[in-house]
mmCIF file of C-alpha atoms in Angstrom:
data_model
loop_
_atom_site.group_PDB
_atom_site.id
_atom_site.type_symbol
_atom_site.label_atom_id
_atom_site.label_comp_id
_atom_site.label_asym_id
_atom_site.label_seq_id
_atom_site.Cartn_x
_atom_site.Cartn_y
_atom_site.Cartn_z
ATOM 1 C CA MET G 29 -11.729 -7.033 -20.476
ATOM 2 C CA LEU G 30 -9.167 -7.543 -17.764
ATOM 3 C CA THR G 31 -5.533 -8.378 -17.166
ATOM 4 C CA VAL G 32 -4.411 -10.428 -14.165
ATOM 5 C CA VAL G 33 -0.891 -9.493 -13.040
ATOM 6 C CA ILE G 34 0.999 -11.986 -10.852
ATOM 7 C CA PRO G 35 4.424 -11.061 -9.441
ATOM 8 C CA ALA G 36 6.532 -14.127 -8.688
ATOM 9 C CA TYR G 37 9.887 -14.804 -7.077
ATOM 10 C CA ASN G 38 11.085 -18.407 -6.751
ATOM 11 C CA GLU G 39 7.539 -19.759 -7.089
ATOM 12 C CA GLY G 40 8.372 -22.485 -9.621
ATOM 13 C CA SER G 41 6.567 -25.152 -7.600
ATOM 14 C CA VAL G 42 3.223 -23.304 -7.505
ATOM 15 C CA ILE G 43 3.070 -20.756 -10.332
ATOM 16 C CA ALA G 44 1.524 -23.196 -12.835
ATOM 17 C CA VAL G 45 -1.250 -24.059 -10.354
ATOM 18 C CA THR G 46 -1.948 -20.360 -9.730
ATOM 19 C CA VAL G 47 -2.111 -19.621 -13.463
ATOM 20 C CA PHE G 48 -4.413 -22.630 -13.967
ATOM 21 C CA ASP G 49 -6.733 -21.381 -11.200
ATOM 22 C CA VAL G 50 -6.923 -17.962 -12.858
ATOM 23 C CA GLN G 51 -7.585 -19.561 -16.264
ATOM 24 C CA LYS G 52 -10.398 -21.618 -14.733
ATOM 25 C CA VAL G 53 -12.039 -18.497 -13.258
ATOM 26 C CA ILE G 54 -11.730 -16.730 -16.626
ATOM 27 C CA GLU G 55 -13.411 -19.646 -18.443
ATOM 28 C CA LEU G 56 -16.184 -20.213 -15.880
ATOM 29 C CA ASN G 57 -17.125 -16.526 -15.894
ATOM 30 C CA ASN G 58 -16.761 -16.080 -19.655
ATOM 31 C CA LEU G 59 -14.256 -13.239 -19.249
ATOM 32 C CA GLN G 60 -13.399 -12.993 -22.923
ATOM 33 C CA GLY G 61 -10.213 -11.173 -23.875
ATOM 34 C CA ALA G 62 -8.688 -11.590 -20.421
ATOM 35 C CA GLU G 63 -4.928 -12.023 -20.214
ATOM 36 C CA ILE G 64 -2.583 -13.321 -17.532
ATOM 37 C CA ILE G 65 0.820 -11.713 -17.007
ATOM 38 C CA VAL G 66 3.399 -13.294 -14.701
ATOM 39 C CA VAL G 67 6.382 -11.128 -13.783
ATOM 40 C CA ASP G 68 9.314 -13.307 -12.736
ATOM 41 C CA ASP G 69 11.429 -11.107 -10.480
ATOM 42 C CA GLY G 70 14.848 -12.665 -11.022
ATOM 43 C CA SER G 71 13.985 -16.137 -9.730
ATOM 44 C CA SER G 72 16.744 -18.733 -9.398
ATOM 45 C CA ASP G 73 14.335 -21.632 -9.988
ATOM 46 C CA LYS G 74 12.049 -22.549 -12.915
ATOM 47 C CA THR G 75 9.378 -19.900 -12.243
ATOM 48 C CA ALA G 76 9.645 -18.300 -15.698
ATOM 49 C CA GLU G 77 9.746 -21.666 -17.483
ATOM 50 C CA MET G 78 6.702 -23.021 -15.626
ATOM 51 C CA SER G 79 4.814 -19.766 -16.160
ATOM 52 C CA HIS G 80 5.479 -19.849 -19.897
ATOM 53 C CA LYS G 81 4.447 -23.512 -20.152
ATOM 54 C CA SER G 82 1.183 -22.776 -18.341
ATOM 55 C CA GLY G 83 0.224 -20.269 -21.020
ATOM 56 C CA ALA G 84 0.775 -16.970 -19.214
ATOM 57 C CA THR G 85 2.525 -14.006 -20.775
ATOM 58 C CA THR G 86 5.838 -13.979 -18.908
ATOM 59 C CA ILE G 87 8.051 -10.993 -18.164
ATOM 60 C CA THR G 88 11.459 -11.746 -16.640
ATOM 61 C CA HIS G 89 13.762 -9.492 -14.632
ATOM 62 C CA PRO G 90 17.516 -10.191 -14.863
ATOM 63 C CA HIS G 91 17.738 -9.966 -11.068
ATOM 64 C CA ASN G 92 15.442 -9.493 -8.089
ATOM 65 C CA ILE G 93 14.341 -5.853 -7.912
ATOM 66 C CA GLY G 94 11.152 -5.831 -5.857
ATOM 67 C CA TYR G 95 7.485 -6.743 -5.572
ATOM 68 C CA GLY G 96 6.274 -3.257 -6.462
ATOM 69 C CA ARG G 97 8.501 -2.944 -9.509
ATOM 70 C CA SER G 98 7.242 -6.323 -10.739
ATOM 71 C CA LEU G 99 3.649 -5.138 -10.469
ATOM 72 C CA LYS G 100 4.458 -1.866 -12.226
ATOM 73 C CA ASP G 101 6.083 -3.694 -15.145
ATOM 74 C CA GLY G 102 3.133 -6.075 -15.410
ATOM 75 C CA ILE G 103 0.603 -3.236 -15.315
ATOM 76 C CA ARG G 104 2.512 -1.264 -17.956
ATOM 77 C CA ALA G 105 2.514 -4.323 -20.239
ATOM 78 C CA ALA G 106 -1.222 -4.984 -19.771
ATOM 79 C CA LYS G 107 -3.378 -4.735 -22.902
ATOM 80 C CA ASN G 108 -6.587 -4.162 -20.934
ATOM 81 C CA ASP G 109 -7.611 -1.331 -18.603
ATOM 82 C CA THR G 110 -9.121 -3.421 -15.786
ATOM 83 C CA ILE G 111 -6.248 -4.772 -13.688
ATOM 84 C CA VAL G 112 -6.425 -7.580 -11.135
ATOM 85 C CA ILE G 113 -3.343 -8.234 -9.012
ATOM 86 C CA THR G 114 -2.801 -11.357 -6.939
ATOM 87 C CA ASP G 115 0.112 -13.351 -5.517
ATOM 88 C CA ALA G 116 1.656 -16.532 -6.904
ATOM 89 C CA ASP G 117 1.879 -18.431 -3.616
ATOM 90 C CA GLY G 118 -1.736 -19.621 -3.341
ATOM 91 C CA THR G 119 -2.642 -17.420 -0.355
ATOM 92 C CA TYR G 120 -5.393 -15.470 -2.119
ATOM 93 C CA PRO G 121 -8.709 -17.077 -3.156
ATOM 94 C CA ILE G 122 -8.679 -16.755 -6.945
ATOM 95 C CA ASP G 123 -12.375 -17.673 -7.073
ATOM 96 C CA MET G 124 -13.155 -14.332 -5.368
ATOM 97 C CA ILE G 125 -11.979 -12.358 -8.404
ATOM 98 C CA PRO G 126 -15.497 -12.286 -9.980
ATOM 99 C CA VAL G 127 -16.905 -10.932 -6.692
ATOM 100 C CA LEU G 128 -14.339 -8.134 -6.652
ATOM 101 C CA LEU G 129 -15.031 -7.394 -10.333
ATOM 102 C CA SER G 130 -18.762 -7.205 -9.620
ATOM 103 C CA GLU G 131 -18.137 -4.565 -6.922
ATOM 104 C CA TYR G 132 -15.685 -2.711 -9.166
ATOM 105 C CA GLU G 133 -18.334 -2.405 -11.873
ATOM 106 C CA LYS G 134 -20.545 -0.499 -9.412
ATOM 107 C CA GLY G 135 -18.284 2.533 -9.832
ATOM 108 C CA PHE G 136 -15.502 2.064 -7.290
ATOM 109 C CA ASN G 137 -11.993 3.158 -8.271
ATOM 110 C CA MET G 138 -10.468 0.184 -6.494
ATOM 111 C CA VAL G 139 -11.814 -2.972 -4.834
ATOM 112 C CA VAL G 140 -9.604 -4.762 -2.311
ATOM 113 C CA GLY G 141 -9.865 -8.223 -0.786
ATOM 114 C CA ALA G 142 -9.628 -7.715 2.995
ATOM 115 C CA ARG G 143 -7.889 -10.763 4.472
ATOM 116 C CA GLN G 144 -9.238 -12.662 7.455
ATOM 117 C CA GLY G 145 -8.957 -16.079 9.090
ATOM 118 C CA GLU G 146 -6.378 -17.992 11.111
ATOM 119 C CA ASN G 147 -3.775 -17.997 8.330
ATOM 120 C CA TYR G 148 -3.812 -14.187 8.317
ATOM 121 C CA ASP G 149 -3.525 -13.775 12.103
ATOM 122 C CA GLU G 150 -0.272 -15.686 12.392
ATOM 123 C CA SER G 151 2.259 -14.889 15.117
ATOM 124 C CA PHE G 152 1.737 -12.308 17.869
ATOM 125 C CA LYS G 153 4.784 -10.372 16.594
ATOM 126 C CA LYS G 154 3.419 -10.160 13.052
ATOM 127 C CA LYS G 155 -0.054 -9.229 14.291
ATOM 128 C CA SER G 156 1.361 -6.473 16.537
ATOM 129 C CA LEU G 157 3.521 -4.931 13.796
ATOM 130 C CA ARG G 158 0.636 -5.103 11.347
ATOM 131 C CA LEU G 159 -1.621 -3.292 13.845
ATOM 132 C CA VAL G 160 0.920 -0.481 14.340
ATOM 133 C CA LEU G 161 1.263 0.027 10.574
ATOM 134 C CA LYS G 162 -2.512 -0.139 10.119
ATOM 135 C CA LYS G 163 -3.079 2.573 12.742
ATOM 136 C CA LEU G 164 -0.429 4.790 11.128
ATOM 137 C CA VAL G 165 -2.039 4.435 7.694
ATOM 138 C CA GLU G 166 -5.501 5.095 9.152
ATOM 139 C CA PHE G 167 -4.121 8.191 10.901
ATOM 140 C CA THR G 168 -2.709 9.401 7.584
ATOM 141 C CA ALA G 169 -5.839 8.655 5.546
ATOM 142 C CA GLY G 170 -8.326 9.746 8.208
ATOM 143 C CA ARG G 171 -10.536 6.682 7.831
ATOM 144 C CA LYS G 172 -10.791 3.037 8.869
ATOM 145 C CA ILE G 173 -8.978 0.624 6.555
ATOM 146 C CA PRO G 174 -9.679 -3.116 6.972
ATOM 147 C CA ASP G 175 -6.488 -4.246 5.185
ATOM 148 C CA ILE G 176 -3.747 -1.789 4.233
ATOM 149 C CA ASN G 177 -1.591 -4.063 2.072
ATOM 150 C CA SER G 178 -3.725 -6.840 0.635
ATOM 151 C CA GLY G 179 -2.269 -8.188 -2.606
ATOM 152 C CA LEU G 180 -5.642 -9.042 -4.165
ATOM 153 C CA ARG G 181 -7.271 -5.981 -5.695
ATOM 154 C CA VAL G 182 -8.926 -4.576 -8.820
ATOM 155 C CA PHE G 183 -8.330 -1.122 -10.311
ATOM 156 C CA SER G 184 -7.941 0.749 -13.598
ATOM 157 C CA LYS G 185 -4.628 0.917 -15.456
ATOM 158 C CA LYS G 186 -5.500 4.380 -16.744
ATOM 159 C CA GLU G 187 -6.193 5.644 -13.212
ATOM 160 C CA VAL G 188 -3.169 4.078 -11.514
ATOM 161 C CA LEU G 189 -0.450 5.059 -14.024
ATOM 162 C CA PRO G 190 -0.299 8.757 -12.940
ATOM 163 C CA TYR G 191 0.564 7.596 -9.396
ATOM 164 C CA PHE G 192 3.451 5.306 -10.397
ATOM 165 C CA SER G 193 6.152 7.818 -9.416
ATOM 166 C CA LYS G 194 4.686 7.907 -5.880
ATOM 167 C CA LEU G 195 4.278 4.132 -5.491
ATOM 168 C CA CYS G 196 6.966 1.950 -3.894
ATOM 169 C CA ASP G 197 9.000 -0.539 -5.929
ATOM 170 C CA THR G 198 9.208 -2.821 -2.899
ATOM 171 C CA PHE G 199 6.897 -4.762 -0.581
ATOM 172 C CA SER G 200 5.152 -1.481 0.368
ATOM 173 C CA PHE G 201 3.632 -1.051 -3.113
ATOM 174 C CA THR G 202 0.123 -2.011 -1.987
ATOM 175 C CA THR G 203 0.291 0.227 1.097
ATOM 176 C CA SER G 204 1.410 3.160 -1.043
ATOM 177 C CA LEU G 205 -1.371 2.397 -3.542
ATOM 178 C CA THR G 206 -3.949 2.390 -0.741
ATOM 179 C CA LEU G 207 -2.739 5.776 0.524
ATOM 180 C CA ALA G 208 -2.524 7.302 -2.968
ATOM 181 C CA TYR G 209 -6.166 6.443 -3.670
ATOM 182 C CA MET G 210 -7.431 7.395 -0.201
ATOM 183 C CA MET G 211 -5.616 10.736 -0.054
ATOM 184 C CA ASN G 212 -6.838 11.720 -3.518
ATOM 185 C CA GLY G 213 -10.497 11.171 -2.656
ATOM 186 C CA MET G 214 -11.000 8.037 -4.732
ATOM 187 C CA PHE G 215 -13.631 5.417 -3.930
ATOM 188 C CA VAL G 216 -12.212 2.242 -2.387
ATOM 189 C CA LYS G 217 -14.302 -0.807 -1.473
ATOM 190 C CA TYR G 218 -13.208 -3.681 0.791
ATOM 191 C CA VAL G 219 -14.556 -7.211 0.379
ATOM 192 C CA PRO G 220 -13.788 -9.836 3.092
ATOM 193 C CA ILE G 221 -11.778 -12.814 1.805
ATOM 194 C CA ASP G 222 -10.312 -15.922 3.415
ATOM 195 C CA TYR G 223 -6.526 -15.951 3.482
ATOM 196 C CA MET G 224 -5.127 -19.353 2.547
ATOM 197 C CA LYS G 225 -2.119 -21.248 3.867
ATOM 198 C CA ARG G 226 1.019 -20.284 1.981
ATOM 199 C CA GLU G 227 2.641 -22.726 -0.449
ATOM 200 C CA GLY G 228 6.412 -22.627 0.064
ATOM 201 C CA THR G 229 8.309 -20.118 2.209
ATOM 202 C CA THR G 230 7.470 -16.446 2.634
ATOM 203 C CA LYS G 231 9.637 -13.853 0.870
ATOM 204 C CA VAL G 232 8.681 -11.181 3.411
ATOM 205 C CA ARG G 233 11.313 -10.125 5.961
ATOM 206 C CA LEU G 234 9.042 -9.012 8.776
ATOM 207 C CA PHE G 235 11.150 -6.413 10.598
ATOM 208 C CA ARG G 236 12.963 -5.044 7.531
ATOM 209 C CA ASP G 237 9.816 -4.736 5.419
ATOM 210 C CA SER G 238 7.832 -3.270 8.332
ATOM 211 C CA MET G 239 10.495 -0.583 8.845
ATOM 212 C CA ARG G 240 10.459 0.221 5.129
ATOM 213 C CA THR G 241 6.678 0.489 5.222
ATOM 214 C CA MET G 242 6.835 2.766 8.266
ATOM 215 C CA GLN G 243 9.386 4.960 6.487
ATOM 216 C CA PHE G 244 7.069 5.247 3.487
ATOM 217 C CA ILE G 245 4.077 6.090 5.706
ATOM 218 C CA VAL G 246 5.989 8.990 7.305
ATOM 219 C CA GLU G 247 6.989 10.195 3.816
ATOM 220 C CA ALA G 248 3.345 9.900 2.724
ATOM 221 C CA ILE G 249 2.173 12.004 5.676
ATOM 222 C CA MET G 250 4.701 14.695 4.714
ATOM 223 C CA PHE G 251 3.559 14.562 1.094
ATOM 224 C CA TYR G 252 -0.228 14.264 1.432
ATOM 225 C CA ASN G 253 -1.056 15.832 4.808
ATOM 226 C CA PRO G 254 2.077 17.357 6.401
ATOM 227 C CA ILE G 255 0.315 19.206 9.204
ATOM 228 C CA LYS G 256 -0.603 15.896 10.856
ATOM 229 C CA ILE G 257 2.973 15.049 11.760
ATOM 230 C CA PHE G 258 3.587 18.570 13.069
ATOM 231 C CA ILE G 259 0.426 18.368 15.177
ATOM 232 C CA VAL G 260 1.704 15.130 16.727
ATOM 233 C CA PHE G 261 5.061 16.692 17.641
ATOM 234 C CA SER G 262 3.313 19.837 18.870
ATOM 235 C CA ALA G 263 1.019 17.785 21.113
ATOM 236 C CA LEU G 264 3.968 15.793 22.512
ATOM 237 C CA LEU G 265 5.784 19.027 23.348
ATOM 238 C CA LEU G 266 2.683 20.355 25.119
ATOM 239 C CA LEU G 267 2.484 17.167 27.179
ATOM 240 C CA PHE G 268 6.159 17.530 28.054
ATOM 241 C CA ALA G 269 5.527 21.159 29.028
ATOM 242 C CA GLY G 270 2.632 20.166 31.274
ATOM 243 C CA PHE G 271 4.749 17.503 32.953
ATOM 244 C CA ASN G 272 7.516 20.027 33.654
ATOM 245 C CA PHE G 273 5.075 22.603 35.041
ATOM 246 C CA VAL G 274 3.709 19.986 37.441
ATOM 247 C CA LEU G 275 7.257 19.199 38.600
ATOM 248 C CA SER G 276 8.016 22.903 38.906
ATOM 249 C CA PHE G 277 5.053 23.626 41.183
ATOM 250 C CA ALA G 278 5.423 20.398 43.156
ATOM 251 C CA PHE G 279 9.146 20.673 43.888
ATOM 252 C CA GLN G 280 9.728 24.418 43.338
ATOM 253 C CA LYS G 281 12.287 23.710 40.611
ATOM 254 C CA THR G 282 13.026 26.721 38.392
ATOM 255 C CA ILE G 283 14.686 24.665 35.664
ATOM 256 C CA THR G 284 11.577 22.552 35.076
ATOM 257 C CA PHE G 285 9.495 25.740 34.767
ATOM 258 C CA TYR G 286 11.783 27.035 32.017
ATOM 259 C CA LEU G 287 11.802 23.628 30.348
ATOM 260 C CA GLY G 288 8.004 23.752 30.276
ATOM 261 C CA LEU G 289 8.001 27.298 28.917
ATOM 262 C CA GLY G 290 10.525 26.368 26.233
ATOM 263 C CA SER G 291 8.438 23.339 25.268
ATOM 264 C CA ILE G 292 5.356 25.534 24.797
ATOM 265 C CA LEU G 293 7.302 27.904 22.551
ATOM 266 C CA LEU G 294 8.640 24.969 20.524
ATOM 267 C CA SER G 295 5.121 23.551 20.286
ATOM 268 C CA VAL G 296 3.781 26.837 18.886
ATOM 269 C CA LEU G 297 6.712 26.994 16.456
ATOM 270 C CA MET G 298 6.109 23.400 15.350
ATOM 271 C CA PHE G 299 2.416 24.113 14.736
ATOM 272 C CA GLY G 300 3.324 27.232 12.750
ATOM 273 C CA ILE G 301 5.710 25.218 10.559
ATOM 274 C CA GLY G 302 2.868 22.748 9.999
ATOM 275 C CA LEU G 303 0.579 25.543 8.797
ATOM 276 C CA LEU G 304 3.304 26.824 6.472
ATOM 277 C CA SER G 305 3.807 23.323 5.055
ATOM 278 C CA VAL G 306 0.090 23.116 4.241
ATOM 279 C CA GLN G 307 0.197 26.490 2.479
ATOM 280 C CA LEU G 308 3.290 25.422 0.531
ATOM 281 C CA LYS G 309 1.533 22.210 -0.498
ATOM 282 C CA HIS G 310 -1.480 24.191 -1.780
ATOM 283 C CA ILE G 311 0.775 26.596 -3.697
ATOM 284 C CA LEU G 312 2.653 23.721 -5.352
ATOM 285 C CA TYR G 313 -0.628 21.945 -6.159
ATOM 286 C CA SER G 314 -2.150 25.116 -7.662
ATOM 287 C CA SER G 315 1.014 25.675 -9.693
ATOM 288 C CA GLY G 316 0.859 22.116 -11.003
ATOM 289 C CA GLU G 317 -2.801 22.433 -11.953
ATOM 290 C CA SER G 318 -2.093 25.754 -13.692
ATOM 291 C CA ASN G 319 0.708 24.177 -15.742
ATOM 292 C CA LYS G 320 -1.605 21.311 -16.730
ATOM 293 C CA SER G 321 -4.298 23.727 -17.941
ATOM 294 C CA HIS G 322 -1.722 25.657 -20.007
ATOM 295 C CA ASP G 323 -0.474 22.414 -21.562
ATOM 296 C CA THR G 324 -3.995 21.467 -22.645
#
């Protein structure tokens, strides 16, 4: 049995259609016991009213608090363990849910719809920012990721709840979920999906939300794999040192020689701090595991 969670903010014109599409998929695939939860995140239109009329369980926030928080509240309220999340704006192909469920039943911890098509590759600016964020997440996770923040995915309520304190309440929820699963060695499967044309206007603020996502990614590196960020800084300092040594020998400048030497020392120090951060992480993890075993 599954629960479909749909966060919605000012989607009164389309939410009933989205709920109907989900209901149709549930009926056609005989998914008995399935429920649909719409979380209205403080909409100023008739989103909650239209959701309720369409037959979905409706949770309402008194004011807008965030995409991630809406998903968390919907997941907490779910009666079933298998969770499907999707958006209310008609961009995700609801008829692909059975395909994702089929893959999920093969033993994956999470199955994600990887977006493609002309509606996904919109403006050059959006594509460029998305690529930068994708490369940062791949650097953190250490593997290729087709779509870091797709909003169509399947996972287990029981498995995701322990990560809630580490998952964002904002637009970056799906990115943080991807990293949480990847960095904890869980099995994630990507299924290509067509991304549809959006109904209504986007709620995403490209630059602001991208900066928030980048901030979270840096925090995630420090939490999951801190040595990576220290290695980057260490490598940059070594490059700076090499550049100064070249200038020193080419122009016989003493100051550039000492700048290069200082950069090497800082690079070694930075790498040492990285090693210490890894050891501290292992100590904290071992302490946490020890406390868990004592509790049981």
